[in-house]
PDB file of C-alpha atoms in Angstrom:
ATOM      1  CA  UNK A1077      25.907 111.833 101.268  1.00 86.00           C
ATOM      2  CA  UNK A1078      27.939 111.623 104.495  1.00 97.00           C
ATOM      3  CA  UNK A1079      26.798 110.898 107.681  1.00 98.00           C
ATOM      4  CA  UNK A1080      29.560 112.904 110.059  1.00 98.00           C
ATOM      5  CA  UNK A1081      29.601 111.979 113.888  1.00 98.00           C
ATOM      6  CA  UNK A1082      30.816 116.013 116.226  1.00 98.00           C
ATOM      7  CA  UNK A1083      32.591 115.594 119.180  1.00 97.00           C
ATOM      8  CA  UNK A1084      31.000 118.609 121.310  1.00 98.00           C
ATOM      9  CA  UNK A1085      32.926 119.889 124.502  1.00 97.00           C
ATOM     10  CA  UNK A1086      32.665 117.872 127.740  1.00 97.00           C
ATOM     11  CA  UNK A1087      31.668 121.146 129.740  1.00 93.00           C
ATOM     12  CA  UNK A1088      34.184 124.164 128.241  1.00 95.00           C
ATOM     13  CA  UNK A1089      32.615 125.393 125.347  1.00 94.00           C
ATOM     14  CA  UNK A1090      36.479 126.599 124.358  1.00 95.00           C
ATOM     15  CA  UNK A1091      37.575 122.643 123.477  1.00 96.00           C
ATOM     16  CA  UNK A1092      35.359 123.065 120.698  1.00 97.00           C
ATOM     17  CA  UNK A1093      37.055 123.288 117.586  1.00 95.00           C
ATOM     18  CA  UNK A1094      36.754 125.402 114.501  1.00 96.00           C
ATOM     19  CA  UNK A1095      35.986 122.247 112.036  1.00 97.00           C
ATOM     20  CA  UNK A1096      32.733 121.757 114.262  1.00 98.00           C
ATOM     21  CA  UNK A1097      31.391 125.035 113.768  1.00 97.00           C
ATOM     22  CA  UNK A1098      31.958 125.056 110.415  1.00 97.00           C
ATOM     23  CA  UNK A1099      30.044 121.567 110.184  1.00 98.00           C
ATOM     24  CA  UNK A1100      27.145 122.533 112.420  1.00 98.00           C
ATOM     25  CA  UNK A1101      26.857 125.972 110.653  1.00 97.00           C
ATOM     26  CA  UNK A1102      26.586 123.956 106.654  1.00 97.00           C
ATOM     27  CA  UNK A1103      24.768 120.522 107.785  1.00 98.00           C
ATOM     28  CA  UNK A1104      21.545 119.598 106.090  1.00 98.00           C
ATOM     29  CA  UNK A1105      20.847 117.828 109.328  1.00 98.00           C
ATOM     30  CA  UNK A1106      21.321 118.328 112.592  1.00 98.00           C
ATOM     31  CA  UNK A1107      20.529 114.964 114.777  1.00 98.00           C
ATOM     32  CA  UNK A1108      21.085 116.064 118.365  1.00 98.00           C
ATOM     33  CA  UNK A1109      20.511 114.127 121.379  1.00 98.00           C
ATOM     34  CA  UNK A1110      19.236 117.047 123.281  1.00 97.00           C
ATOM     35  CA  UNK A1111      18.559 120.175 120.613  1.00 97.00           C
ATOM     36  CA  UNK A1112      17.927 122.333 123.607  1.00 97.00           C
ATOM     37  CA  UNK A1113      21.439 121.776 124.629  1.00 97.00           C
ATOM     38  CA  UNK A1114      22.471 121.898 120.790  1.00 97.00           C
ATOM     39  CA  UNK A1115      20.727 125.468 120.404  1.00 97.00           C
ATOM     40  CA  UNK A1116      23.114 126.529 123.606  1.00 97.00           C
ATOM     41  CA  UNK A1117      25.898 125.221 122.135  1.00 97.00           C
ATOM     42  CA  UNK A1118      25.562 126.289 118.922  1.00 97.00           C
ATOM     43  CA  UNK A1119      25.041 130.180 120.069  1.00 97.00           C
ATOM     44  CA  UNK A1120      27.845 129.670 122.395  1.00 96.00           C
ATOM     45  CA  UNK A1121      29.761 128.758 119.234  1.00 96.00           C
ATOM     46  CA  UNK A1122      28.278 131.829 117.208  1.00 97.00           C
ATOM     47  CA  UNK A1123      26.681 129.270 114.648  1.00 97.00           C
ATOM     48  CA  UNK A1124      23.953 129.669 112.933  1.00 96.00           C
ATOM     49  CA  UNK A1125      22.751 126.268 111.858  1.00 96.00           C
ATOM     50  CA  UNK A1126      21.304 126.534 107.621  1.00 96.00           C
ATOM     51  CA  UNK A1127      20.126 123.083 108.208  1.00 97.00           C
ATOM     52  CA  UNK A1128      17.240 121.250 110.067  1.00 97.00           C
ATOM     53  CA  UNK A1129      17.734 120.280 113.455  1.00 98.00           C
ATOM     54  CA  UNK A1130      15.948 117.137 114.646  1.00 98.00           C
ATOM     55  CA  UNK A1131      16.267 115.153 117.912  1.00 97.00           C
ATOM     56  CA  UNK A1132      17.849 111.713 118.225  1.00 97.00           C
ATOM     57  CA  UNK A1133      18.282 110.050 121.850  1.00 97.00           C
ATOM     58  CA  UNK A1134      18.022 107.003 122.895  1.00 94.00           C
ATOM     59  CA  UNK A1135      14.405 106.426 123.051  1.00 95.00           C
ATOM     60  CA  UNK A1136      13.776 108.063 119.506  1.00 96.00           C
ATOM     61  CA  UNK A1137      16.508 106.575 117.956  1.00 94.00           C
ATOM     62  CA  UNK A1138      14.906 103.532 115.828  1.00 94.00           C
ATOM     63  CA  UNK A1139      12.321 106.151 114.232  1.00 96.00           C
ATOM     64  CA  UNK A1140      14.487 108.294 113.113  1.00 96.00           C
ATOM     65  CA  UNK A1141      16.612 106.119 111.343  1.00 97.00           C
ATOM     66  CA  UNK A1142      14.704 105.954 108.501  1.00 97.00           C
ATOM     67  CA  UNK A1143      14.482 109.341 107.727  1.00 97.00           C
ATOM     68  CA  UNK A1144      18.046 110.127 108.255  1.00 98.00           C
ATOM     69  CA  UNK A1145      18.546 107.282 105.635  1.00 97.00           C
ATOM     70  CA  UNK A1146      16.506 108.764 103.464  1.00 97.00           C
ATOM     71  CA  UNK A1147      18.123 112.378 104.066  1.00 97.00           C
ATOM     72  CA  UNK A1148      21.415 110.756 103.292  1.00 97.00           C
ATOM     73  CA  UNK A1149      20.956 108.614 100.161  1.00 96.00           C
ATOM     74  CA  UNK A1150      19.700 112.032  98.822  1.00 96.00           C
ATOM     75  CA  UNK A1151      22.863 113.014  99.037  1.00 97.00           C
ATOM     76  CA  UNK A1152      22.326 115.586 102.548  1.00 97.00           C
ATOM     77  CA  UNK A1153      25.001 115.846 105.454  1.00 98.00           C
ATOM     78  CA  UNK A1154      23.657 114.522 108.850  1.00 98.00           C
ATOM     79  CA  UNK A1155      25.791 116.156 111.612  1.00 98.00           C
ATOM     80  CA  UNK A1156      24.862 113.915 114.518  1.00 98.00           C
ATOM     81  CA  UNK A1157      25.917 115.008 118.263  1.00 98.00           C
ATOM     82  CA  UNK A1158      25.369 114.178 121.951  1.00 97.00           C
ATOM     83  CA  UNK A1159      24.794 116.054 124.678  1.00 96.00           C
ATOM     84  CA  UNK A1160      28.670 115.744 125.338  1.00 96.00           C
ATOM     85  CA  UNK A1161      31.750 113.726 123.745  1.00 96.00           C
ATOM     86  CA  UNK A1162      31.619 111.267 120.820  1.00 96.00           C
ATOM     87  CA  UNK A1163      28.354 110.096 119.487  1.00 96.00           C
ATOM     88  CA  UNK A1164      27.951 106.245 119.694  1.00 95.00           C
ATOM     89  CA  UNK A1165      30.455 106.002 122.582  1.00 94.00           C
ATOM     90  CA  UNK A1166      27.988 105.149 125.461  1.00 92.00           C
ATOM     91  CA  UNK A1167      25.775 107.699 123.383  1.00 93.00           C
ATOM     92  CA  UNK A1168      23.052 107.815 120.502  1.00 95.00           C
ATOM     93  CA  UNK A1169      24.720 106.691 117.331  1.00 96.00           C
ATOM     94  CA  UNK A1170      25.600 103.412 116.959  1.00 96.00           C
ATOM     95  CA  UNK A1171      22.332 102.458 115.213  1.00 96.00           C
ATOM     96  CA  UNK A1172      22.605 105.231 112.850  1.00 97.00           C
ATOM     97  CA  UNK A1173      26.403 104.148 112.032  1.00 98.00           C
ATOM     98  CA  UNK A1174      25.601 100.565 111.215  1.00 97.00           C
ATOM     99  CA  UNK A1175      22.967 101.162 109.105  1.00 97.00           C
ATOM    100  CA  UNK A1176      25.069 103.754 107.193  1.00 97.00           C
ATOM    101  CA  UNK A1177      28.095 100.874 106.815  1.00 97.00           C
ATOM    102  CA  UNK A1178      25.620  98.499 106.155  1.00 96.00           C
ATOM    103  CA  UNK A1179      23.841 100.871 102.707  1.00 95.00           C
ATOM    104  CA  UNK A1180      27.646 102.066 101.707  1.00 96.00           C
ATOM    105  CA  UNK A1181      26.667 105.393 102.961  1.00 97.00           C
ATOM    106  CA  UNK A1182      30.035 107.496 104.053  1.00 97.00           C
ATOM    107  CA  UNK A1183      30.788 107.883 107.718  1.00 98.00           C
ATOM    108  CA  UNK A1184      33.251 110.545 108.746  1.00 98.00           C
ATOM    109  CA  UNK A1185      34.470 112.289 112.073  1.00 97.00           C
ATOM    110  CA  UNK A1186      35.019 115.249 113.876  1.00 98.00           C
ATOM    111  CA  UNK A1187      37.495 114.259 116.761  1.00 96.00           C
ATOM    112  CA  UNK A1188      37.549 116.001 119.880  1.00 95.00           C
ATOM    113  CA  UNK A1189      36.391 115.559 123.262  1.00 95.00           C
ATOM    114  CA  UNK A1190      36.355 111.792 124.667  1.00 96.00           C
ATOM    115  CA  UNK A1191      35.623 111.737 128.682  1.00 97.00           C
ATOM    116  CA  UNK A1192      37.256 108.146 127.807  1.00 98.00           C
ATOM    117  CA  UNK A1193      40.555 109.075 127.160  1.00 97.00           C
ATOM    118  CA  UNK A1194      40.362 112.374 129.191  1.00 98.00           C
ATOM    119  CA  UNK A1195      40.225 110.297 132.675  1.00 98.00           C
ATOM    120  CA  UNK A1196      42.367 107.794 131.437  1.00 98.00           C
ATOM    121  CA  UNK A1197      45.327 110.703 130.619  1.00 98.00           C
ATOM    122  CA  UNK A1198      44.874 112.188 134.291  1.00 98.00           C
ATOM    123  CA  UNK A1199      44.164 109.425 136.401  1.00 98.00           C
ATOM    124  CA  UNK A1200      48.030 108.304 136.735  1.00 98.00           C
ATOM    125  CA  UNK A1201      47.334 104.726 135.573  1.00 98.00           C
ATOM    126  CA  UNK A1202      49.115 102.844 132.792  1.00 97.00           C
ATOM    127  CA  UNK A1203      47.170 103.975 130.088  1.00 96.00           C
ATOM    128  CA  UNK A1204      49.511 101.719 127.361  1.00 95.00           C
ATOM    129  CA  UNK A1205      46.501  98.771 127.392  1.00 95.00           C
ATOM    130  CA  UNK A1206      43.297  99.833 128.430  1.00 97.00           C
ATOM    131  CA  UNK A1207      39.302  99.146 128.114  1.00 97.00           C
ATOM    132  CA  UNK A1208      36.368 100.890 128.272  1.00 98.00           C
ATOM    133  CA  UNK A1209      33.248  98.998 129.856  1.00 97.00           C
ATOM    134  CA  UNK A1210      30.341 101.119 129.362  1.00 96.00           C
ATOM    135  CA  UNK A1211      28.094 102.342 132.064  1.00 97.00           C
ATOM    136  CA  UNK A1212      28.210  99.521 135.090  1.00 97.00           C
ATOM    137  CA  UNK A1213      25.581  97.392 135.418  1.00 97.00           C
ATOM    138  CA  UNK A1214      22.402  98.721 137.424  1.00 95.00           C
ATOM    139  CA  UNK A1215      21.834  95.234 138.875  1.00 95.00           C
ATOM    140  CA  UNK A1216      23.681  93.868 141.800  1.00 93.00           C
ATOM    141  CA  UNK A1217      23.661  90.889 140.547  1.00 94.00           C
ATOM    142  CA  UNK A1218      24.963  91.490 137.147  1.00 96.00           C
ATOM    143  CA  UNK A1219      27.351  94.297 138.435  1.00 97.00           C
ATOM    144  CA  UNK A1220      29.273  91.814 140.837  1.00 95.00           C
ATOM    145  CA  UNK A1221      29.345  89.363 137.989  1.00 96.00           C
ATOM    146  CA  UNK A1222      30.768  92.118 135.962  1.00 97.00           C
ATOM    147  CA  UNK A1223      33.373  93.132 138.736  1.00 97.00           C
ATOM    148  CA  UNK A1224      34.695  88.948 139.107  1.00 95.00           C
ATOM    149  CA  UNK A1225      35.064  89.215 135.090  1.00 94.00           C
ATOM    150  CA  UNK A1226      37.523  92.051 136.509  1.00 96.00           C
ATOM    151  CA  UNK A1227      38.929  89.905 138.446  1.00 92.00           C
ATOM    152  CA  UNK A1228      42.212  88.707 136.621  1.00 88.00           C
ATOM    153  CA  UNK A1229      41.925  91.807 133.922  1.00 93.00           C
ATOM    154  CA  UNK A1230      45.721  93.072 133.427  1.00 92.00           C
ATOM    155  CA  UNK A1231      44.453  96.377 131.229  1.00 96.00           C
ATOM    156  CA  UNK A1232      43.955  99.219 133.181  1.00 98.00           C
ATOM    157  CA  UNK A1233      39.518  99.577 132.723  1.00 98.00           C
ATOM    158  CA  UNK A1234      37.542 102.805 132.407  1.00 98.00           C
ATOM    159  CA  UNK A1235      34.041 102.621 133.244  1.00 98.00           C
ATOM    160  CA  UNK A1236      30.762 105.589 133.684  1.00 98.00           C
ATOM    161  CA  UNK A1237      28.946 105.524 136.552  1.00 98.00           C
ATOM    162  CA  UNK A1238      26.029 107.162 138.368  1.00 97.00           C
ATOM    163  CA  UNK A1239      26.542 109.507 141.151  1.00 97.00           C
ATOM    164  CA  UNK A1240      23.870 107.649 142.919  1.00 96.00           C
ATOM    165  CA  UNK A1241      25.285 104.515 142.526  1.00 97.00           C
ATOM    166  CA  UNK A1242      29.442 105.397 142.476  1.00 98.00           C
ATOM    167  CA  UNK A1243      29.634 104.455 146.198  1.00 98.00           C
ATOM    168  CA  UNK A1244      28.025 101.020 146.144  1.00 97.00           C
ATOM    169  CA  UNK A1245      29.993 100.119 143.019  1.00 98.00           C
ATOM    170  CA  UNK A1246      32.977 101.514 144.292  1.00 98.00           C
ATOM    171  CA  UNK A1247      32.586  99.789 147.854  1.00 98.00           C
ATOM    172  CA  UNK A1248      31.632  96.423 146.006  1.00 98.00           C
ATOM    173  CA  UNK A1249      34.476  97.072 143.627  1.00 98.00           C
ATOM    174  CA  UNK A1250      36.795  97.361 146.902  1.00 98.00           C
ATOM    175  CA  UNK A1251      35.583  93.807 148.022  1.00 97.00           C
ATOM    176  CA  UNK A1252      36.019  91.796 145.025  1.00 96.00           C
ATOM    177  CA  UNK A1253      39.117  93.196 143.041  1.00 97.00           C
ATOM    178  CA  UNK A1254      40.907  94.279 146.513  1.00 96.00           C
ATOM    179  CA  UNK A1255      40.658  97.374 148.631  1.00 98.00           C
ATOM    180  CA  UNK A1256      44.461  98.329 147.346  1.00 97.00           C
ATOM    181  CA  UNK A1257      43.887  97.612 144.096  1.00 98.00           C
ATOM    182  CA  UNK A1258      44.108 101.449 142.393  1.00 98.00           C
ATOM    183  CA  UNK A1259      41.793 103.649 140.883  1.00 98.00           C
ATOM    184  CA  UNK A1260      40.629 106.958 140.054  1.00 98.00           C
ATOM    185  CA  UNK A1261      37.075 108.861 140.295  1.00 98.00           C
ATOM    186  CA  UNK A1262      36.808 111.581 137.717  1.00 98.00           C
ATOM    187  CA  UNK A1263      34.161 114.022 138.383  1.00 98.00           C
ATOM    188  CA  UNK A1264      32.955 116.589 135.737  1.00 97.00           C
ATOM    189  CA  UNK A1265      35.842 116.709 134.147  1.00 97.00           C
ATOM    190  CA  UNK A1266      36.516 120.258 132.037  1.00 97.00           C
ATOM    191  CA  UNK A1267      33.824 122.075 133.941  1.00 96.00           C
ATOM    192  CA  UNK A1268      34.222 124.468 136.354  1.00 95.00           C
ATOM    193  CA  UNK A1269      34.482 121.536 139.880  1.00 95.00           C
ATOM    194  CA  UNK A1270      36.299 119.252 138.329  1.00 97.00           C
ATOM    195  CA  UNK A1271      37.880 116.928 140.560  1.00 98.00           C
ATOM    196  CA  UNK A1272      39.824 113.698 140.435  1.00 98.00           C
ATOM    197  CA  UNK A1273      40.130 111.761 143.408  1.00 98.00           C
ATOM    198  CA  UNK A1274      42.953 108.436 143.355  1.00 98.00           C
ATOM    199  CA  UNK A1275      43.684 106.237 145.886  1.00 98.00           C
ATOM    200  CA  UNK A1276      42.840 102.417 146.149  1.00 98.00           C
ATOM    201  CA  UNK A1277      39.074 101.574 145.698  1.00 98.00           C
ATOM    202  CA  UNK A1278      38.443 100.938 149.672  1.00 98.00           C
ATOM    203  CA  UNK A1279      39.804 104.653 150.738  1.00 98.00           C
ATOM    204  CA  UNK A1280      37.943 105.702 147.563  1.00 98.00           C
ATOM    205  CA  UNK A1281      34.307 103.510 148.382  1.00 98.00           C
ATOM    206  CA  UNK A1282      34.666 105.244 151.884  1.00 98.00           C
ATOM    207  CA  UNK A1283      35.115 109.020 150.073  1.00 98.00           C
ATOM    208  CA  UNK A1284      32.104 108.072 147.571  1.00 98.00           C
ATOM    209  CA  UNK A1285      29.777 107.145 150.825  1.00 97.00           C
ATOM    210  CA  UNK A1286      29.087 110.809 151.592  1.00 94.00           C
ATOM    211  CA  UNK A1287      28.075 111.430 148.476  1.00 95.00           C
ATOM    212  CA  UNK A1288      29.163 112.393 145.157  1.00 96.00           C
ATOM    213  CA  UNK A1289      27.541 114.771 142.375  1.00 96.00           C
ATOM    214  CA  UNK A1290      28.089 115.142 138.418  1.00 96.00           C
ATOM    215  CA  UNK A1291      29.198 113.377 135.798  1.00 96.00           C
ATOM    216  CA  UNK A1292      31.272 110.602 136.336  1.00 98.00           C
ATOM    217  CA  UNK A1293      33.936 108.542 134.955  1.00 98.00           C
ATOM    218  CA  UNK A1294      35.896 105.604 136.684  1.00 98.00           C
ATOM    219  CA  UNK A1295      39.379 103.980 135.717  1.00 98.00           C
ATOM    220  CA  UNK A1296      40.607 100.931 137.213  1.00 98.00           C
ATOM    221  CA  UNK A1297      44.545  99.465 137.698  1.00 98.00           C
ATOM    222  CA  UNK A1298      44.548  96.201 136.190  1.00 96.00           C
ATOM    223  CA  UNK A1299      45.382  93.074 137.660  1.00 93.00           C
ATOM    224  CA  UNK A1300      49.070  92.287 138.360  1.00 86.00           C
ATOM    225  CA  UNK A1301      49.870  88.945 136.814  1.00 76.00           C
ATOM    226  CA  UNK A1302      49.507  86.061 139.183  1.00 71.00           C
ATOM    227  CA  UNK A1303      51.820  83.464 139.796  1.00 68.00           C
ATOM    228  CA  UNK A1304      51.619  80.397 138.188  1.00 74.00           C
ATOM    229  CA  UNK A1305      53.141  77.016 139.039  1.00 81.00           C
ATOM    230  CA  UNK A1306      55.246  75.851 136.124  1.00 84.00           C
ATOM    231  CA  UNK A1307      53.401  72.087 137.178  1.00 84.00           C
ATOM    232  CA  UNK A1308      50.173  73.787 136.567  1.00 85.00           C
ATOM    233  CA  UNK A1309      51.185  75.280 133.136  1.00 90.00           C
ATOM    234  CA  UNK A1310      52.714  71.925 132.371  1.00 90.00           C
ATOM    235  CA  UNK A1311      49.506  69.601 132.849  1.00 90.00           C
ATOM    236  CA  UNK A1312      47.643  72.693 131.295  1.00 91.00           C
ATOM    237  CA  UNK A1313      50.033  71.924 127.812  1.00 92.00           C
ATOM    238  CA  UNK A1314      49.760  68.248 128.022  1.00 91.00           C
ATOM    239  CA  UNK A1315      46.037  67.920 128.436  1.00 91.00           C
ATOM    240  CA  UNK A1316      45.791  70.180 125.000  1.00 92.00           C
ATOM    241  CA  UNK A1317      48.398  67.693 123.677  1.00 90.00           C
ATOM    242  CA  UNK A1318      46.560  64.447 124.661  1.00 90.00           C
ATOM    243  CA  UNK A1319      43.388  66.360 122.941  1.00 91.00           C
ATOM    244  CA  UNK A1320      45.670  66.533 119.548  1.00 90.00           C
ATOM    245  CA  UNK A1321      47.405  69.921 119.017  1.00 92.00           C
ATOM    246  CA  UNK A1322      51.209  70.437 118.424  1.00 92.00           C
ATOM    247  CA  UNK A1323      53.188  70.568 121.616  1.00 92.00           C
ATOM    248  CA  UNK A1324      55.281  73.359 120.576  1.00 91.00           C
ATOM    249  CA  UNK A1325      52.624  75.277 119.466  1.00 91.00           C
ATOM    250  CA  UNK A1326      50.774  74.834 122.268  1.00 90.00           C
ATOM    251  CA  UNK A1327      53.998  75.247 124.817  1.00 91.00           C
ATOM    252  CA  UNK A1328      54.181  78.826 123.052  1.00 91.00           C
ATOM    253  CA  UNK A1329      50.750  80.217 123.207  1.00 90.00           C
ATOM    254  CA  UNK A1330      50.132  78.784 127.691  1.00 89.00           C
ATOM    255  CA  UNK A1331      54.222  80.702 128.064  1.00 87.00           C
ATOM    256  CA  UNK A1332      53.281  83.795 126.104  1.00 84.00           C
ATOM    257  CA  UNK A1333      49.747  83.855 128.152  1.00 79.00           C
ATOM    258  CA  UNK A1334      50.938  83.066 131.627  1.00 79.00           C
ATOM    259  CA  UNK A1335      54.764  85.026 130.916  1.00 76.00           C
ATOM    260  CA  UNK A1336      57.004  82.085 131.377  1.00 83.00           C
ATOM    261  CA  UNK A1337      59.808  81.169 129.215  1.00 87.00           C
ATOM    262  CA  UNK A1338      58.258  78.889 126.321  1.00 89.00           C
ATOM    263  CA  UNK A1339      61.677  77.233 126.184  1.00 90.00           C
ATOM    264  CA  UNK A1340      61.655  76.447 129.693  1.00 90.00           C
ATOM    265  CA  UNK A1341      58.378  75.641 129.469  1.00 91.00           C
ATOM    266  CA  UNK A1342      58.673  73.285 126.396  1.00 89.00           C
ATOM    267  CA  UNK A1343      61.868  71.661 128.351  1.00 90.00           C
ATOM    268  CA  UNK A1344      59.470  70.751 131.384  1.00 90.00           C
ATOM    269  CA  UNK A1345      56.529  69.252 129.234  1.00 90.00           C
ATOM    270  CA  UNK A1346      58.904  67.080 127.258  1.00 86.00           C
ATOM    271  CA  UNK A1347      60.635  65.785 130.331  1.00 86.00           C
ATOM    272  CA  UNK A1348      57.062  65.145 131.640  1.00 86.00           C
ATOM    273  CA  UNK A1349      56.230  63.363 128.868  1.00 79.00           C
ATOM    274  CA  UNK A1350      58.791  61.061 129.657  1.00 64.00           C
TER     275      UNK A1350
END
């Protein structure tokens, strides 16, 4: 009983691997996101499913838990796949994963495809620290909230974003993190017009204004470390002090944060201290 979570190609059908055919063709269970896309996939890939093939997106996905479940304590394989990419990565799946960890049913992978790390490896940003956000919020409101969060982020961010809303984000983006601040706009990446467009977010907002189609995928430079006044850091480490932790713990963790020297650091707040 093993639930096993297919990467499927982003758009070339020749990323696929041989592992996933060989899964698709001997599952007891297909779950697929879109099993009209699945079917086209599957003949693309010359497979011949044995196994049922049942939907699962995101609207479906709480009813079919239970009979995946059930499929799985019987001791079945559930293949589970989205339209493109990893399941559960801003796709149908996570659900079906927790409740597997949850019973002690096994969870296993077929790596491949990640639009994630795809963007992230062409977009010519430090890709050594990085985070990935999600789709960005619908809401203006929530979306700028999101973007000051941003704000003082040093990891380089990847995001997913509507072609109907890229230029607004990207043009709101511009405003709040800086309109030189870098970034990237990957556009159906693997397929047959893929395009990446960098630049800083203002000359990319103005690009995005005329319109932008497919799939998209957005990666951020992250925030260059500010300057900080060794006075501030100093009454920072002091105040935690006076509130009754260890000063040389303390002087360690506001040095190693801000990217001062803790000795120096240490020095200052003693000296303060009088």
């Amino acid at each position: 009983m093993t639930l096993v979570l297919a990467a499927t190609p982003l758009g070339d059908s020749r990323d696929a691997s041989p592992r996933l055919a060989e899964v698709l063709a001997e599952a007891d269970v297909v779950a697929a996101e879109d099993t009209r896309r699945f079917r086209t996939l599957a003949t693309t890939l010359g497979v011949t499913p044995r196994g049922r093939v049942v939907s699962f997106y995101e609207d479906v996905e709480a009813a079919r838990l239970p009979r995946l479940l059930e499929a799985l304590r019987g001791g079945q394989t559930v293949v589970l796949v989205t339209d493109a990419g990893m399941p559960s990565v801003s796709d149908p799946g996570y659900r079906l994963v927790a409740a597997c960890v949850e019973e002690g049913v096994g969870v296993t992978c077929v790596p491949g495809p990640s639009a994630v790390t795809t963007a992230l490896a062409v977009s010519g940003l430090p890709p050594d620290r990085f985070c990935f956000d999600g789709f960005a919020p619908r809401k203006p409101g929530e979306r700028a909230r999101w973007l000051r969060e941003l704000v003082d982020q040093p990891r380089t961010v990847v995001f997913f974003e509507s072609p109907h809303r890229l230029a607004a984000t990207l043009s709101e983006a511009a405003e709040v993190l800086g309109a030189d601040r870098r970034a990237a706009v990957c556009r159906e990446l693997t397929k047959t017009y893929e395009e990446v467009r960098r630049g800083g977010l203002g000359e990319l907002a103005a690009w995005a204004a005329d319109g932008v189609r497919g799939e998209i995928t957005v990666v951020v430079e992250g925030a260059a470390p500010r300057a900080v006044a060794l006075a501030d850091l100093v009454d920072e480490v002091l105040a935690r002090v006076a509130a009754g932790e260890r000063l040389k713990s303390v002087a360690g963790e506001v040095a190693q944060a801000a990217g001062v020297s803790k000795k120096e650091l240490y020095d200052a707040a003693l000296k303060s201290r009088g």
